[in-house]
Amino acid sequence: MNQIKIFDTTLRDGEQAPGCSMNLREKLRIARMLEKMKVDIVEAGFPVASRGDFEAVEAISEALRNSTVAALARTRLPDIDSAWKALRKGADPRIHLFLATSDLHLQEKLHMTREEALESCERAVRHARGYTANIEFSCEDATRSDREFLFQMVETAIRAGARVINLPDTVGYTTPEEMRLLVSSVMEHVPVSDLAEFSVHCHNDLGMATANSLAGVLGGARQIECTINGLGERSGNAALEEVVMAMRVRPDLYGDLSTALDTTQIAKASRMVYSIIGQNTPWQKPIVGRNAFLHESGIHQHGMMANKLTYEILTPESVGVQTGTLILGKHSGRHALERRLEELGFELDETELNRCFDEFKDLCDRKKQIHDEDLIAIVNAISSREQDADDYVLDWYAVHTTNFTTATATVSLKLRDVRFEAVSLGRGPIDAAFGAIDQIMKPVDHTFELYRINGISQSTDSLGEVHVKINAGTHTFSGRGLSADIIEGSVLAYITAVNHLNAFVRRQGEVKNA
Ligand code: KIV
Ligand code: ZN
């Protein structure tokens, strides 16, 4: 009764946010990390939404043995069948059903009466019960729902067999006091509430997701739905690291309530998620931002020297932030590199480690000190570049650009030792280079979801990490390029993304022709 379960939805609600889509390999990496952190439930996706989601849920439920894997489904029967099909090989699969309970959603979005909604809930939960007893039911927009109707819906779901009831603040509208009251009143008024566990799922539109989730716990909830770094629709969901650490830091408020989470993995998980979606950690982000444990002002430094408790409510070590870590340089060997990569959460096989070591040595020739950010960029670039025989590789490129003429690019690519060259004009050197690559690689129609350049450290000779994501249909393909030259980085990233897209199109063709 005193354990608060952590339900992580980075791979579902988090991934739904613009610019946060991930490919299968990236989702699997995050899922394994979440399991290592001892997250209780990993929501892996919404299988009926797309083939990519289905495949991710299937692969993650096969891969995880200790965390429960959940898949989202509306109360439509094909959604539930698809969720189960994707989950069926899991160790402890959960079907997560949802249906809106506010009149606004029922009337404007679903065109359903309250009676129809109750019937739909009952039918769906009973159908899902045919597959598993592990069923969660979410009353979407619970915080803006009529209380009496919400009680009815919760009772219907529990009587039909749901064992977890989630009360989401879907649009981030509520306040802590209201959230606490909502959970406690549902638990009090629904006659069969003792048969279910209650959960909260709070969005951050007014910046109160963490506070509202914790208030829900004080009201009686025993599961918090959250995401690494607070990713999620619009302004995001409650951040896992914030809710977990708040409970750790304030036992005076939360008493015996605690989570099973290994908090020392938080920094690694946060870095991994930011680097996969191609974002830099905001400096002032609570718990994981680079300033979270820095004390700049004289008064603060003086206090810290006298006693750390003056300005530090949690230690960097408790969330896995290593202060004063070993900095690698050109005399560091393979073992030191391997150890540091492990500390950063990367487990590489022999070939990947060798490639990483080669790139690391190249970088040491250009930079005296290699920081964690450089290593993460190297690993990301290497893992995005995994090649097969049908992939194009960069041979050379040349661009001509001024501030008064149209840019031109000539690009030479190789495919199994055959050389292809193309020339293109563009609105700048990158546009021109991408145009030339398109002429050679002939990708199907696609749009750009992301083109981002991150300077890895603070000098003009630093590495630039370019992250490109392109969308074709419902699928996303990503590539990274790492170079001191941002045009080269961009070219490498785009070639990789298009190689992934073309490989996918080839595979689809093979399936059709089989
Ligand atoms: O915000 C929300 O209501 C959701 C549900 C699907 C749980 O994400
Ligand atoms: Zn949500």
Short mmCIF file of C-alpha atoms and ligand atoms in Angstrom, two decimals:
data_model
loop_
_atom_site.label_atom_id
_atom_site.label_comp_id
_atom_site.label_asym_id
_atom_site.label_seq_id
_atom_site.Cartn_x
_atom_site.Cartn_y
_atom_site.Cartn_z
CA MET A 1 0.00 0.00 0.00
CA ASN A 2 2.90 2.34 0.54
CA GLN A 3 4.54 1.81 -2.80
CA ILE A 4 3.85 4.37 -5.48
CA LYS A 5 4.10 2.75 -8.88
CA ILE A 6 5.84 4.67 -11.62
CA PHE A 7 4.11 4.36 -14.99
CA ASP A 8 6.39 5.88 -17.61
CA THR A 9 4.78 7.11 -20.82
CA THR A 10 7.83 8.67 -22.52
CA LEU A 11 7.40 6.25 -25.42
CA ARG A 12 3.69 6.99 -25.88
CA ASP A 13 2.56 10.42 -24.61
CA GLY A 14 6.14 11.72 -24.82
CA GLU A 15 6.65 10.45 -28.33
CA GLN A 16 3.34 11.98 -29.46
CA ALA A 17 4.77 15.49 -28.99
CA PRO A 18 6.00 17.32 -32.12
CA GLY A 19 9.70 16.75 -32.77
CA CYS A 20 9.91 13.82 -30.34
CA SER A 21 9.26 10.85 -32.60
CA MET A 22 11.69 7.97 -32.24
CA ASN A 23 12.53 4.93 -34.31
CA LEU A 24 12.31 1.35 -33.12
CA ARG A 25 15.95 1.06 -32.09
CA GLU A 26 15.75 4.29 -30.10
CA LYS A 27 12.54 3.20 -28.37
CA LEU A 28 14.11 -0.12 -27.41
CA ARG A 29 17.13 1.66 -25.93
CA ILE A 30 14.90 3.86 -23.82
CA ALA A 31 12.68 0.94 -22.76
CA ARG A 32 15.73 -1.03 -21.56
CA MET A 33 16.94 2.01 -19.66
CA LEU A 34 13.53 2.41 -17.99
CA GLU A 35 13.58 -1.22 -16.94
CA LYS A 36 17.07 -0.79 -15.54
CA MET A 37 15.79 2.17 -13.50
CA LYS A 38 13.10 -0.13 -12.08
CA VAL A 39 10.16 1.70 -13.61
CA ASP A 40 7.09 -0.39 -12.75
CA ILE A 41 5.13 0.08 -15.99
CA VAL A 42 6.48 1.13 -19.39
CA GLU A 43 3.81 2.38 -21.79
CA ALA A 44 5.32 1.45 -25.13
CA GLY A 45 2.84 2.92 -27.62
CA PHE A 46 -0.58 2.96 -29.22
CA PRO A 47 -0.46 -0.08 -31.53
CA VAL A 48 -3.48 0.69 -33.69
CA ALA A 49 -2.17 4.19 -34.46
CA SER A 50 0.54 3.06 -36.88
CA ARG A 51 2.61 0.11 -37.96
CA GLY A 52 5.65 1.72 -36.33
CA ASP A 53 3.85 1.90 -32.99
CA PHE A 54 2.68 -1.69 -33.30
CA GLU A 55 6.20 -2.95 -34.02
CA ALA A 56 7.65 -0.95 -31.15
CA VAL A 57 5.15 -2.31 -28.62
CA GLU A 58 5.74 -5.84 -29.88
CA ALA A 59 9.53 -5.56 -29.67
CA ILE A 60 9.49 -3.87 -26.26
CA SER A 61 7.10 -6.37 -24.70
CA GLU A 62 9.33 -9.19 -25.90
CA ALA A 63 12.46 -7.47 -24.61
CA LEU A 64 11.39 -6.47 -21.09
CA ARG A 65 11.06 -9.13 -18.41
CA ASN A 66 10.81 -7.14 -15.18
CA SER A 67 8.73 -4.06 -15.99
CA THR A 68 5.10 -4.39 -17.04
CA VAL A 69 4.61 -3.24 -20.63
CA ALA A 70 1.39 -1.34 -21.41
CA ALA A 71 -0.23 -0.48 -24.73
CA LEU A 72 -2.88 2.17 -25.27
CA ALA A 73 -6.25 1.47 -26.91
CA ARG A 74 -9.49 3.38 -27.39
CA THR A 75 -12.64 1.50 -26.39
CA ARG A 76 -13.01 0.23 -29.97
CA LEU A 77 -12.63 -3.51 -30.33
CA PRO A 78 -10.05 -3.42 -33.19
CA ASP A 79 -7.86 -1.17 -31.00
CA ILE A 80 -8.00 -3.71 -28.19
CA ASP A 81 -7.25 -6.65 -30.50
CA SER A 82 -4.30 -4.78 -31.96
CA ALA A 83 -2.98 -3.84 -28.49
CA TRP A 84 -3.18 -7.45 -27.36
CA LYS A 85 -1.56 -8.77 -30.53
CA ALA A 86 1.39 -6.45 -29.95
CA LEU A 87 1.61 -7.27 -26.22
CA ARG A 88 0.92 -10.97 -26.20
CA LYS A 89 4.52 -12.17 -25.78
CA GLY A 90 5.13 -9.87 -22.83
CA ALA A 91 5.94 -11.07 -19.32
CA ASP A 92 3.18 -9.02 -17.70
CA PRO A 93 1.23 -7.13 -20.37
CA ARG A 94 -1.30 -4.40 -19.58
CA ILE A 95 -4.03 -3.10 -21.86
CA HIS A 96 -4.60 0.60 -21.20
CA LEU A 97 -8.06 1.67 -22.34
CA PHE A 98 -9.21 5.25 -22.47
CA LEU A 99 -12.46 7.09 -23.08
CA ALA A 100 -13.35 10.73 -22.49
CA THR A 101 -15.75 11.49 -19.64
CA SER A 102 -16.21 15.27 -19.95
CA ASP A 103 -19.37 16.45 -21.74
CA LEU A 104 -17.19 18.67 -23.91
CA HIS A 105 -15.23 15.71 -25.27
CA LEU A 106 -18.25 13.42 -25.50
CA GLN A 107 -20.35 15.91 -27.44
CA GLU A 108 -17.78 17.70 -29.57
CA LYS A 109 -15.23 14.98 -30.26
CA LEU A 110 -16.93 11.63 -29.87
CA HIS A 111 -20.58 12.59 -30.62
CA MET A 112 -21.70 10.16 -27.93
CA THR A 113 -24.26 10.39 -25.18
CA ARG A 114 -23.26 9.57 -21.61
CA GLU A 115 -25.20 6.28 -21.84
CA GLU A 116 -23.36 5.31 -25.01
CA ALA A 117 -20.05 6.09 -23.32
CA LEU A 118 -20.88 3.86 -20.35
CA GLU A 119 -21.85 1.04 -22.70
CA SER A 120 -18.68 1.50 -24.71
CA CYS A 121 -16.57 1.34 -21.55
CA GLU A 122 -18.27 -1.80 -20.31
CA ARG A 123 -18.03 -3.58 -23.67
CA ALA A 124 -14.36 -2.66 -24.08
CA VAL A 125 -13.25 -3.70 -20.60
CA ARG A 126 -15.10 -7.02 -20.92
CA HIS A 127 -13.51 -7.62 -24.31
CA ALA A 128 -10.03 -6.83 -22.94
CA ARG A 129 -10.70 -9.14 -19.96
CA GLY A 130 -10.87 -11.96 -22.50
CA TYR A 131 -7.14 -11.38 -23.01
CA THR A 132 -5.80 -10.34 -19.61
CA ALA A 133 -6.80 -9.31 -16.10
CA ASN A 134 -4.24 -6.50 -16.17
CA ILE A 135 -6.47 -3.69 -17.44
CA GLU A 136 -6.19 0.01 -16.81
CA PHE A 137 -9.04 2.34 -17.66
CA SER A 138 -8.44 6.09 -18.12
CA CYS A 139 -11.24 8.66 -17.91
CA GLU A 140 -9.83 11.18 -20.36
CA ASP A 141 -10.38 14.81 -19.28
CA ALA A 142 -11.42 13.57 -15.82
CA THR A 143 -10.65 16.92 -14.20
CA ARG A 144 -13.27 18.70 -16.36
CA SER A 145 -15.88 15.95 -16.05
CA ASP A 146 -19.14 16.08 -14.15
CA ARG A 147 -18.39 14.35 -10.82
CA GLU A 148 -21.53 12.17 -10.68
CA PHE A 149 -20.94 10.92 -14.22
CA LEU A 150 -17.27 10.30 -13.48
CA PHE A 151 -18.26 8.15 -10.48
CA GLN A 152 -20.62 6.17 -12.73
CA MET A 153 -17.94 5.62 -15.34
CA VAL A 154 -15.35 4.49 -12.80
CA GLU A 155 -17.84 2.09 -11.23
CA THR A 156 -18.74 0.66 -14.65
CA ALA A 157 -15.07 0.12 -15.52
CA ILE A 158 -14.29 -1.59 -12.21
CA ARG A 159 -17.39 -3.81 -12.30
CA ALA A 160 -16.45 -4.87 -15.85
CA GLY A 161 -12.96 -5.86 -14.66
CA ALA A 162 -10.54 -2.89 -14.77
CA ARG A 163 -8.01 -3.05 -11.96
CA VAL A 164 -6.34 0.34 -12.37
CA ILE A 165 -8.34 3.54 -12.76
CA ASN A 166 -6.53 6.57 -14.10
CA LEU A 167 -7.84 10.11 -13.59
CA PRO A 168 -5.99 12.27 -16.11
CA ASP A 169 -5.73 16.03 -16.09
CA THR A 170 -5.60 15.83 -19.87
CA VAL A 171 -5.33 19.56 -20.54
CA GLY A 172 -3.30 20.60 -17.48
CA TYR A 173 -6.24 22.55 -16.08
CA THR A 174 -6.45 21.55 -12.45
CA THR A 175 -4.66 22.67 -9.29
CA PRO A 176 -3.10 20.58 -6.51
CA GLU A 177 -5.96 21.08 -4.05
CA GLU A 178 -8.55 20.09 -6.68
CA MET A 179 -6.55 17.06 -7.75
CA ARG A 180 -6.22 15.77 -4.23
CA LEU A 181 -9.97 16.18 -3.72
CA LEU A 182 -10.80 14.57 -7.06
CA VAL A 183 -8.91 11.37 -6.25
CA SER A 184 -10.18 11.12 -2.69
CA SER A 185 -13.79 11.80 -3.65
CA VAL A 186 -13.80 9.19 -6.45
CA MET A 187 -12.33 6.65 -4.04
CA GLU A 188 -14.90 7.55 -1.43
CA HIS A 189 -18.02 7.67 -3.63
CA VAL A 190 -17.53 4.73 -5.96
CA PRO A 191 -18.84 1.66 -4.08
CA VAL A 192 -16.35 -0.83 -5.61
CA SER A 193 -13.32 1.47 -5.51
CA ASP A 194 -11.46 -0.85 -3.15
CA LEU A 195 -11.12 -3.36 -6.02
CA ALA A 196 -8.94 -0.97 -8.02
CA GLU A 197 -5.75 0.98 -7.69
CA PHE A 198 -5.94 4.71 -8.59
CA SER A 199 -3.57 6.56 -10.87
CA VAL A 200 -2.92 10.17 -11.90
CA HIS A 201 -1.72 11.48 -15.27
CA CYS A 202 -1.12 15.22 -15.24
CA HIS A 203 -0.21 17.56 -18.09
CA ASN A 204 1.83 20.66 -17.57
CA ASP A 205 -0.06 23.43 -19.40
CA LEU A 206 -0.07 25.68 -16.31
CA GLY A 207 3.25 24.36 -14.97
CA MET A 208 1.56 22.31 -12.23
CA ALA A 209 1.92 18.72 -13.48
CA THR A 210 4.40 17.66 -10.80
CA ALA A 211 2.50 19.39 -7.98
CA ASN A 212 -0.82 17.96 -9.19
CA SER A 213 0.57 14.42 -9.43
CA LEU A 214 1.94 14.59 -5.89
CA ALA A 215 -1.36 15.99 -4.64
CA GLY A 216 -3.13 13.06 -6.30
CA VAL A 217 -0.90 10.72 -4.30
CA LEU A 218 -1.87 12.50 -1.09
CA GLY A 219 -5.50 12.01 -2.16
CA GLY A 220 -4.98 8.23 -2.40
CA ALA A 221 -3.50 7.51 -5.85
CA ARG A 222 -0.85 4.79 -5.90
CA GLN A 223 0.38 5.18 -9.48
CA ILE A 224 1.88 8.25 -11.16
CA GLU A 225 2.03 8.50 -14.93
CA CYS A 226 4.98 10.59 -16.03
CA THR A 227 7.75 10.92 -18.58
CA ILE A 228 11.51 11.38 -18.57
CA ASN A 229 12.29 15.11 -18.82
CA GLY A 230 8.54 15.85 -18.75
CA LEU A 231 8.13 15.13 -22.47
CA GLY A 232 4.56 14.93 -23.73
CA GLU A 233 1.71 16.56 -25.60
CA ARG A 234 1.89 20.41 -25.65
CA SER A 235 3.74 21.52 -22.49
CA GLY A 236 4.39 17.92 -21.53
CA ASN A 237 3.55 15.53 -18.71
CA ALA A 238 4.74 15.42 -15.12
CA ALA A 239 8.50 14.80 -15.16
CA LEU A 240 9.45 11.42 -13.69
CA GLU A 241 12.61 12.80 -12.13
CA GLU A 242 10.69 15.57 -10.37
CA VAL A 243 7.91 13.48 -8.85
CA VAL A 244 10.27 10.75 -7.71
CA MET A 245 12.83 13.10 -6.18
CA ALA A 246 10.17 15.26 -4.50
CA MET A 247 8.93 12.18 -2.65
CA ARG A 248 12.51 11.24 -1.72
CA VAL A 249 13.40 14.69 -0.47
CA ARG A 250 10.20 15.22 1.57
CA PRO A 251 9.52 12.12 3.71
CA ASP A 252 7.97 14.52 6.22
CA LEU A 253 5.12 15.06 3.71
CA TYR A 254 4.95 11.67 2.01
CA GLY A 255 5.66 9.51 5.05
CA ASP A 256 6.18 5.87 4.15
CA LEU A 257 5.20 6.38 0.54
CA SER A 258 8.05 5.62 -1.81
CA THR A 259 8.88 4.34 -5.28
CA ALA A 260 11.11 1.42 -6.25
CA LEU A 261 13.04 3.62 -8.67
CA ASP A 262 16.82 3.49 -8.81
CA THR A 263 17.28 7.26 -8.80
CA THR A 264 20.99 7.01 -9.58
CA GLN A 265 19.99 6.20 -13.18
CA ILE A 266 18.04 9.45 -13.64
CA ALA A 267 20.83 11.56 -15.17
CA LYS A 268 21.70 8.83 -17.69
CA ALA A 269 18.09 8.33 -18.70
CA SER A 270 17.55 12.05 -19.09
CA ARG A 271 20.64 12.48 -21.29
CA MET A 272 19.68 9.49 -23.39
CA VAL A 273 16.18 10.82 -24.06
CA TYR A 274 17.34 14.35 -24.86
CA SER A 275 20.00 13.08 -27.23
CA ILE A 276 17.58 10.73 -29.00
CA ILE A 277 15.06 13.50 -29.67
CA GLY A 278 17.89 15.85 -30.66
CA GLN A 279 17.46 18.42 -27.91
CA ASN A 280 19.93 19.93 -25.50
CA THR A 281 19.10 19.70 -21.81
CA PRO A 282 17.74 23.12 -20.73
CA TRP A 283 20.31 24.49 -18.28
CA GLN A 284 17.78 25.27 -15.59
CA LYS A 285 15.75 22.04 -15.87
CA PRO A 286 15.05 20.78 -12.31
CA ILE A 287 17.12 17.73 -11.27
CA VAL A 288 18.85 17.13 -14.61
CA GLY A 289 19.76 20.58 -15.96
CA ARG A 290 23.41 21.56 -15.99
CA ASN A 291 22.79 24.36 -13.46
CA ALA A 292 20.83 22.14 -11.06
CA PHE A 293 23.88 21.62 -8.85
CA LEU A 294 25.95 24.71 -9.63
CA HIS A 295 26.35 27.44 -7.05
CA GLU A 296 27.57 30.63 -8.62
CA SER A 297 27.01 33.48 -6.20
CA GLY A 298 29.57 34.19 -3.47
CA ILE A 299 26.99 33.92 -0.71
CA HIS A 300 25.83 30.52 -1.92
CA GLN A 301 29.38 29.23 -2.36
CA HIS A 302 30.25 30.37 1.10
CA GLY A 303 27.20 28.59 2.52
CA MET A 304 28.02 25.41 0.59
CA MET A 305 31.55 25.38 1.96
CA ALA A 306 30.27 25.75 5.50
CA ASN A 307 27.60 23.07 5.12
CA LYS A 308 26.16 21.67 1.89
CA LEU A 309 22.69 21.53 3.42
CA THR A 310 22.50 25.33 3.25
CA TYR A 311 21.73 25.28 -0.47
CA GLU A 312 21.52 21.64 -1.50
CA ILE A 313 18.29 19.72 -0.91
CA LEU A 314 19.45 16.65 -2.83
CA THR A 315 22.90 15.46 -3.78
CA PRO A 316 24.07 15.18 -7.40
CA GLU A 317 25.12 11.58 -6.66
CA SER A 318 21.56 10.63 -5.68
CA VAL A 319 20.44 11.23 -9.28
CA GLY A 320 23.60 9.89 -10.87
CA VAL A 321 25.25 13.22 -11.68
CA GLN A 322 28.95 12.66 -11.29
CA THR A 323 30.81 15.72 -10.24
CA GLY A 324 34.56 15.89 -10.85
CA THR A 325 34.46 12.94 -13.22
CA LEU A 326 37.48 11.72 -15.04
CA ILE A 327 37.96 13.69 -18.26
CA LEU A 328 39.30 11.63 -21.12
CA GLY A 329 42.12 12.76 -23.40
CA LYS A 330 44.54 11.43 -25.95
CA HIS A 331 46.35 9.22 -23.44
CA SER A 332 43.18 7.46 -22.37
CA GLY A 333 42.89 3.88 -23.49
CA ARG A 334 40.06 1.68 -24.67
CA HIS A 335 39.24 0.54 -21.10
CA ALA A 336 38.82 4.05 -19.79
CA LEU A 337 36.58 4.86 -22.73
CA GLU A 338 34.53 1.71 -22.25
CA ARG A 339 34.10 2.39 -18.54
CA ARG A 340 33.01 5.97 -19.11
CA LEU A 341 30.54 4.90 -21.80
CA GLU A 342 29.07 2.35 -19.40
CA GLU A 343 28.70 5.05 -16.76
CA LEU A 344 26.86 7.12 -19.32
CA GLY A 345 24.44 4.24 -19.92
CA PHE A 346 25.81 2.81 -23.19
CA GLU A 347 26.50 -0.87 -23.53
CA LEU A 348 28.31 -1.31 -26.82
CA ASP A 349 29.31 -4.50 -28.55
CA GLU A 350 32.91 -5.08 -29.67
CA THR A 351 32.45 -3.60 -33.16
CA GLU A 352 30.65 -0.51 -31.91
CA LEU A 353 33.28 0.02 -29.23
CA ASN A 354 36.05 -0.23 -31.82
CA ARG A 355 34.35 2.32 -34.06
CA CYS A 356 33.78 4.57 -31.12
CA PHE A 357 37.41 4.29 -30.07
CA ASP A 358 38.61 5.23 -33.58
CA GLU A 359 36.38 8.33 -33.63
CA PHE A 360 37.45 9.17 -30.10
CA LYS A 361 41.14 9.07 -31.10
CA ASP A 362 40.44 11.25 -34.16
CA LEU A 363 38.75 13.76 -31.92
CA CYS A 364 41.66 13.71 -29.46
CA ASP A 365 43.89 14.94 -32.27
CA ARG A 366 41.69 18.03 -32.51
CA LYS A 367 40.68 18.63 -28.90
CA LYS A 368 42.65 18.36 -25.66
CA GLN A 369 39.84 17.25 -23.41
CA ILE A 370 36.95 15.05 -24.35
CA HIS A 371 33.79 15.63 -22.34
CA ASP A 372 30.73 13.46 -21.82
CA GLU A 373 28.81 15.48 -24.43
CA ASP A 374 31.46 14.59 -27.07
CA LEU A 375 31.22 10.89 -26.21
CA ILE A 376 27.42 10.88 -26.35
CA ALA A 377 27.54 12.59 -29.75
CA ILE A 378 30.05 10.01 -31.04
CA VAL A 379 27.91 7.06 -29.90
CA ASN A 380 24.75 8.60 -31.33
CA ALA A 381 26.38 9.27 -34.69
CA ILE A 382 27.82 5.74 -34.84
CA SER A 383 24.59 4.00 -33.91
CA SER A 384 22.56 6.05 -36.39
CA ARG A 385 25.02 5.10 -39.13
CA GLU A 386 24.72 1.30 -38.91
CA GLN A 387 25.04 0.36 -42.54
CA ASP A 388 24.08 -2.43 -44.81
CA ALA A 389 25.42 -3.26 -48.25
CA ASP A 390 22.70 -1.28 -50.04
CA ASP A 391 23.53 1.98 -48.30
CA TYR A 392 25.15 4.96 -49.97
CA VAL A 393 28.23 6.46 -48.35
CA LEU A 394 29.73 9.91 -48.77
CA ASP A 395 32.70 10.04 -51.14
CA TRP A 396 33.22 13.81 -51.26
CA TYR A 397 31.28 17.04 -51.62
CA ALA A 398 32.06 20.62 -52.62
CA VAL A 399 29.87 23.66 -52.07
CA HIS A 400 30.11 27.18 -53.34
CA THR A 401 28.26 29.80 -51.37
CA THR A 402 28.33 33.58 -51.07
CA ASN A 403 25.89 36.16 -49.70
CA PHE A 404 25.04 37.37 -53.22
CA THR A 405 24.75 34.26 -55.42
CA THR A 406 22.73 31.04 -55.39
CA ALA A 407 24.56 28.26 -53.58
CA THR A 408 25.76 25.27 -55.59
CA ALA A 409 26.76 21.84 -54.36
CA THR A 410 28.40 18.90 -56.05
CA VAL A 411 28.11 15.63 -54.18
CA SER A 412 29.74 12.30 -54.89
CA LEU A 413 28.34 9.20 -53.20
CA LYS A 414 29.40 5.58 -53.43
CA LEU A 415 27.21 2.51 -53.53
CA ARG A 416 29.24 -0.70 -53.34
CA ASP A 417 32.26 1.05 -54.88
CA VAL A 418 30.27 2.56 -57.75
CA ARG A 419 30.52 6.34 -57.76
CA PHE A 420 27.54 8.68 -58.43
CA GLU A 421 27.82 12.43 -58.82
CA ALA A 422 25.18 15.17 -58.92
CA VAL A 423 25.11 18.97 -58.94
CA SER A 424 22.34 21.08 -57.48
CA LEU A 425 21.45 24.70 -56.76
CA GLY A 426 19.83 25.67 -53.48
CA ARG A 427 18.76 28.42 -51.12
CA GLY A 428 21.94 27.87 -49.16
CA PRO A 429 24.74 25.30 -49.08
CA ILE A 430 22.77 22.73 -47.10
CA ASP A 431 19.70 22.99 -49.33
CA ALA A 432 21.92 22.63 -52.40
CA ALA A 433 23.78 19.62 -50.94
CA PHE A 434 20.52 17.90 -49.96
CA GLY A 435 19.19 18.52 -53.48
CA ALA A 436 22.22 16.77 -54.97
CA ILE A 437 21.82 13.84 -52.55
CA ASP A 438 18.14 13.54 -53.54
CA GLN A 439 19.12 13.34 -57.21
CA ILE A 440 21.37 10.38 -56.49
CA MET A 441 19.43 8.51 -53.81
CA LYS A 442 15.92 9.28 -55.17
CA PRO A 443 14.00 8.99 -51.89
CA VAL A 444 10.19 8.83 -51.94
CA ASP A 445 8.33 12.04 -51.00
CA HIS A 446 9.11 13.08 -47.48
CA THR A 447 8.98 16.08 -45.19
CA PHE A 448 11.48 17.32 -42.63
CA GLU A 449 10.45 16.93 -39.03
CA LEU A 450 13.74 18.11 -37.61
CA TYR A 451 16.97 19.67 -38.75
CA ARG A 452 19.04 20.69 -35.77
CA ILE A 453 22.66 21.57 -35.21
CA ASN A 454 24.03 21.29 -31.70
CA GLY A 455 27.44 22.70 -30.87
CA ILE A 456 28.89 20.06 -28.58
CA SER A 457 31.13 22.33 -26.56
CA GLN A 458 31.70 26.06 -26.24
CA SER A 459 34.34 26.86 -28.87
CA THR A 460 34.27 27.57 -32.59
CA ASP A 461 36.35 24.45 -33.38
CA SER A 462 33.93 22.26 -31.46
CA LEU A 463 32.10 19.38 -33.05
CA GLY A 464 28.73 20.12 -34.53
CA GLU A 465 26.17 17.35 -34.15
CA VAL A 466 23.52 17.51 -36.83
CA HIS A 467 20.29 15.62 -36.31
CA VAL A 468 17.88 15.18 -39.22
CA LYS A 469 14.46 13.53 -39.01
CA ILE A 470 12.34 12.97 -42.09
CA ASN A 471 8.76 11.71 -42.28
CA ALA A 472 7.29 9.56 -45.01
CA GLY A 473 3.72 8.48 -44.34
CA THR A 474 3.50 7.63 -40.67
CA HIS A 475 7.15 6.64 -40.40
CA THR A 476 10.09 8.68 -39.19
CA PHE A 477 13.68 8.14 -40.25
CA SER A 478 16.52 9.78 -38.48
CA GLY A 479 20.21 10.33 -39.09
CA ARG A 480 23.04 12.05 -37.28
CA GLY A 481 26.26 13.50 -38.52
CA LEU A 482 29.17 14.59 -36.42
CA SER A 483 31.86 16.86 -37.77
CA ALA A 484 33.75 20.05 -37.05
CA ASP A 485 32.23 21.23 -40.37
CA ILE A 486 28.48 21.70 -40.14
CA ILE A 487 27.96 21.17 -43.87
CA GLU A 488 29.68 17.80 -43.68
CA GLY A 489 27.71 16.95 -40.53
CA SER A 490 24.46 17.84 -42.33
CA VAL A 491 25.36 15.82 -45.43
CA LEU A 492 26.24 12.76 -43.30
CA ALA A 493 23.04 13.07 -41.27
CA TYR A 494 20.83 13.40 -44.34
CA ILE A 495 22.48 10.48 -46.18
CA THR A 496 21.89 8.29 -43.12
CA ALA A 497 18.23 9.30 -42.80
CA VAL A 498 17.62 8.67 -46.52
CA ASN A 499 19.44 5.29 -46.32
CA HIS A 500 17.00 4.32 -43.55
CA LEU A 501 14.03 5.53 -45.58
CA ASN A 502 15.17 3.70 -48.73
CA ALA A 503 15.85 0.48 -46.78
CA PHE A 504 12.34 0.67 -45.36
CA VAL A 505 10.82 1.17 -48.82
CA ARG A 506 12.84 -1.81 -50.13
CA ARG A 507 11.64 -4.01 -47.26
CA GLN A 508 8.03 -3.01 -47.91
CA GLY A 509 8.49 -3.98 -51.58
CA GLU A 510 9.93 -7.36 -50.57
CA VAL A 511 6.94 -8.05 -48.30
CA LYS A 512 4.52 -7.15 -51.13
CA ASN A 513 6.32 -9.34 -53.67
CA ALA A 514 6.67 -12.33 -51.32
O1 KIV B 1 -3.75 12.93 -21.30
C1 KIV B 1 -4.51 11.95 -21.36
O2 KIV B 1 -5.68 12.00 -20.99
C2 KIV B 1 -3.95 10.72 -21.91
C3 KIV B 1 -4.79 9.49 -21.79
C4 KIV B 1 -4.76 8.70 -23.03
C5 KIV B 1 -4.35 8.70 -20.60
O3 KIV B 1 -2.83 10.70 -22.36
ZN ZN B 2 -1.66 12.46 -21.68
#
